[in-house]
Short mmCIF file of C-alpha atoms and ligand atoms in Angstrom, two decimals:
data_model
loop_
_atom_site.label_atom_id
_atom_site.label_comp_id
_atom_site.label_asym_id
_atom_site.label_seq_id
_atom_site.Cartn_x
_atom_site.Cartn_y
_atom_site.Cartn_z
CA MET A 1 -159.33 -192.81 3.28
CA ASP A 2 -160.48 -195.14 6.09
CA ALA A 3 -159.07 -198.65 5.53
CA GLN A 4 -162.20 -200.19 7.09
CA ALA A 5 -164.21 -199.09 4.05
CA LEU A 6 -162.09 -201.34 1.80
CA ALA A 7 -162.38 -204.42 3.98
CA GLY A 8 -165.59 -205.71 2.37
CA PHE A 9 -164.34 -205.63 -1.22
CA ASP A 10 -163.85 -209.08 -2.84
CA LEU A 11 -161.07 -207.48 -4.85
CA PHE A 12 -159.00 -207.08 -1.68
CA ALA A 13 -159.89 -210.45 -0.12
CA ASP A 14 -156.92 -212.21 1.52
CA LEU A 15 -154.75 -209.08 1.57
CA THR A 16 -153.22 -208.43 4.97
CA GLU A 17 -154.55 -205.60 7.13
CA ASP A 18 -151.26 -203.84 6.58
CA HIS A 19 -151.58 -204.04 2.79
CA VAL A 20 -155.20 -202.83 2.86
CA SER A 21 -154.15 -199.98 5.09
CA ARG A 22 -151.42 -198.95 2.63
CA LEU A 23 -153.84 -199.24 -0.30
CA SER A 24 -156.40 -197.06 1.46
CA GLU A 25 -153.92 -194.17 1.39
CA LEU A 26 -154.08 -194.18 -2.42
CA PHE A 27 -157.86 -193.68 -2.55
CA THR A 28 -159.83 -190.51 -1.95
CA GLU A 29 -163.50 -190.60 -1.07
CA HIS A 30 -166.02 -188.59 -3.11
CA ARG A 31 -169.74 -187.91 -2.93
CA VAL A 32 -171.32 -188.11 -6.36
CA LEU A 33 -174.69 -186.57 -7.20
CA MET A 34 -177.43 -188.29 -9.18
CA GLY A 35 -176.77 -187.89 -12.92
CA GLU A 36 -173.05 -187.24 -12.57
CA GLN A 37 -170.93 -189.16 -15.10
CA LEU A 38 -167.75 -190.73 -13.78
CA THR A 39 -166.59 -192.26 -17.05
CA GLU A 40 -167.64 -191.47 -20.60
CA LYS A 41 -167.39 -194.06 -23.36
CA ASP A 42 -164.40 -193.49 -25.69
CA ASP A 43 -162.75 -190.94 -23.37
CA PHE A 44 -159.24 -191.46 -22.06
CA GLY A 45 -159.27 -192.99 -18.57
CA TYR A 46 -157.27 -191.48 -15.71
CA SER A 47 -158.90 -193.08 -12.70
CA PHE A 48 -160.19 -196.24 -11.10
CA PHE A 49 -163.20 -196.36 -8.76
CA LEU A 50 -164.66 -198.41 -5.93
CA VAL A 51 -168.36 -198.09 -5.10
CA LEU A 52 -168.82 -197.44 -1.37
CA GLY A 53 -172.56 -196.76 -1.54
CA GLY A 54 -175.40 -196.03 -3.97
CA GLN A 55 -176.17 -197.34 -7.45
CA LEU A 56 -174.59 -196.45 -10.78
CA ARG A 57 -175.67 -197.29 -14.30
CA VAL A 58 -173.29 -198.64 -16.97
CA GLN A 59 -174.31 -197.72 -20.52
CA THR A 60 -172.89 -198.27 -23.96
CA ASP A 61 -174.40 -196.27 -26.78
CA GLY A 62 -177.38 -195.26 -24.64
CA THR A 63 -178.26 -198.83 -23.62
CA ASP A 64 -178.02 -200.00 -19.99
CA VAL A 65 -175.64 -202.95 -19.75
CA ALA A 66 -175.22 -203.22 -15.97
CA GLN A 67 -175.87 -201.68 -12.55
CA LEU A 68 -173.09 -201.24 -10.02
CA GLY A 69 -173.45 -200.94 -6.26
CA ALA A 70 -171.53 -201.15 -3.00
CA GLY A 71 -168.59 -203.57 -3.24
CA ASP A 72 -168.22 -203.19 -7.02
CA HIS A 73 -165.35 -201.51 -8.83
CA PHE A 74 -165.20 -199.83 -12.24
CA GLY A 75 -162.88 -197.92 -14.53
CA GLU A 76 -160.35 -200.75 -14.56
CA MET A 77 -160.73 -201.75 -18.21
CA ALA A 78 -159.21 -198.65 -19.81
CA LEU A 79 -156.32 -198.70 -17.31
CA VAL A 80 -155.55 -202.42 -17.52
CA ARG A 81 -155.71 -202.44 -21.30
CA GLY A 82 -154.38 -199.01 -22.15
CA ASP A 83 -157.58 -198.44 -24.09
CA ARG A 84 -160.38 -195.83 -24.15
CA ARG A 85 -163.33 -196.09 -21.73
CA SER A 86 -165.56 -198.99 -22.77
CA ALA A 87 -168.75 -197.53 -21.29
CA THR A 88 -170.36 -194.51 -19.66
CA VAL A 89 -170.92 -194.86 -15.91
CA THR A 90 -173.50 -192.50 -14.36
CA ALA A 91 -174.76 -192.21 -10.78
CA SER A 92 -178.42 -193.31 -10.59
CA GLU A 93 -178.67 -191.68 -7.17
CA THR A 94 -176.35 -189.96 -4.71
CA CYS A 95 -173.34 -192.26 -4.34
CA ARG A 96 -170.09 -192.53 -2.45
CA VAL A 97 -167.06 -193.69 -4.39
CA ALA A 98 -163.36 -194.12 -3.71
CA LYS A 99 -161.13 -192.89 -6.50
CA MET A 100 -157.55 -193.81 -7.35
CA MET A 101 -155.48 -192.07 -10.01
CA ALA A 102 -154.10 -194.04 -12.97
CA TRP A 103 -150.44 -193.73 -11.93
CA ASP A 104 -151.20 -195.19 -8.48
CA PHE A 105 -153.28 -197.89 -10.15
CA SER A 106 -150.28 -198.92 -12.30
CA ASP A 107 -148.12 -199.22 -9.16
CA LEU A 108 -150.89 -201.17 -7.48
CA VAL A 109 -151.23 -203.87 -10.14
CA GLU A 110 -147.45 -204.18 -10.37
CA SER A 111 -147.09 -204.58 -6.63
CA TYR A 112 -150.03 -206.97 -6.17
CA PRO A 113 -150.20 -209.50 -9.03
CA VAL A 114 -153.23 -211.12 -7.39
CA LEU A 115 -155.15 -207.86 -7.88
CA ALA A 116 -154.09 -207.70 -11.52
CA GLN A 117 -155.48 -211.22 -12.02
CA ARG A 118 -158.77 -210.40 -10.26
CA LEU A 119 -159.20 -207.19 -12.23
CA GLU A 120 -158.48 -208.96 -15.50
CA ALA A 121 -160.95 -211.77 -14.64
CA VAL A 122 -163.76 -209.25 -13.98
CA ALA A 123 -162.87 -207.22 -17.08
CA ALA A 124 -163.05 -210.40 -19.21
CA GLU A 125 -166.54 -211.17 -17.82
CA ARG A 126 -167.67 -207.62 -18.51
CA ASP A 127 -166.36 -207.86 -22.05
CA ALA A 128 -168.19 -211.11 -22.76
P1 LIG B 214 -163.55 -198.59 -18.32
O1 LIG B 214 -163.67 -199.10 -19.71
O2 LIG B 214 -162.26 -198.07 -17.89
O3 LIG B 214 -164.67 -197.47 -18.07
C1 LIG B 214 -166.03 -197.87 -18.10
C2 LIG B 214 -166.22 -198.95 -17.08
O4 LIG B 214 -167.51 -199.53 -17.02
C3 LIG B 214 -165.32 -200.16 -17.44
O5 LIG B 214 -163.97 -199.77 -17.31
C4 LIG B 214 -165.85 -201.19 -16.49
O6 LIG B 214 -165.34 -200.99 -15.20
C5 LIG B 214 -167.35 -200.85 -16.50
N1 LIG B 214 -168.08 -201.77 -17.40
C6 LIG B 214 -168.00 -201.86 -18.74
N2 LIG B 214 -168.81 -202.84 -19.20
C7 LIG B 214 -169.40 -203.39 -18.12
C8 LIG B 214 -170.36 -204.44 -17.91
N3 LIG B 214 -170.87 -205.15 -18.92
N4 LIG B 214 -170.73 -204.71 -16.64
C9 LIG B 214 -170.26 -204.00 -15.58
N5 LIG B 214 -169.36 -203.00 -15.72
C10 LIG B 214 -168.94 -202.69 -16.96
#
C-alpha cells in the first residue's frame, strides 16, 4: 500500500522513509463496513491493523472500553503476547484499515526493536 498513508502514525515516528516504504509493502488496505468485526474477544489472532480512517469500537463482554480512529493501531496484543484476542473491535461506521498478517508482524518486531517497545508500551496502557 501507499507509504504516504503510514507517515502520520506515531508508531512509525523516526523511521527512515526507506524503512516506512518497506513496511508499507507488508500492509494491504481494506474498506470495512459499519458493524463488521475485525477482532473477536477470545479468538486466535492472525492479523494486526492500522486505522486509516473512520471510527471503531473496542468492547469487552459487551461493554465499550475505547474508540479507535485514524492514526491508531489494534490487534497487537494477541500477537505480541501469543495470547487470544483481548477485545472485540467493530467498525462504528465505514472505515479504512491497513492489515498485516501475523507472520509479517513477527518479522517486523524482530527487525525493528523500537516498534516492539512502542507496541508493548501501548498494550500495557490498554491493559491497565
Ligand atoms: P488484541 O487483543 O490482539 O485484539 C483486540 C484489540 O483491541 C487489542 O489487541 C488491542 O489492540 C485493542 N484493545 C484492547 N483493549 C483496549 C483498550 N482498553 N483501549 C484501546 N484498544 C484496546
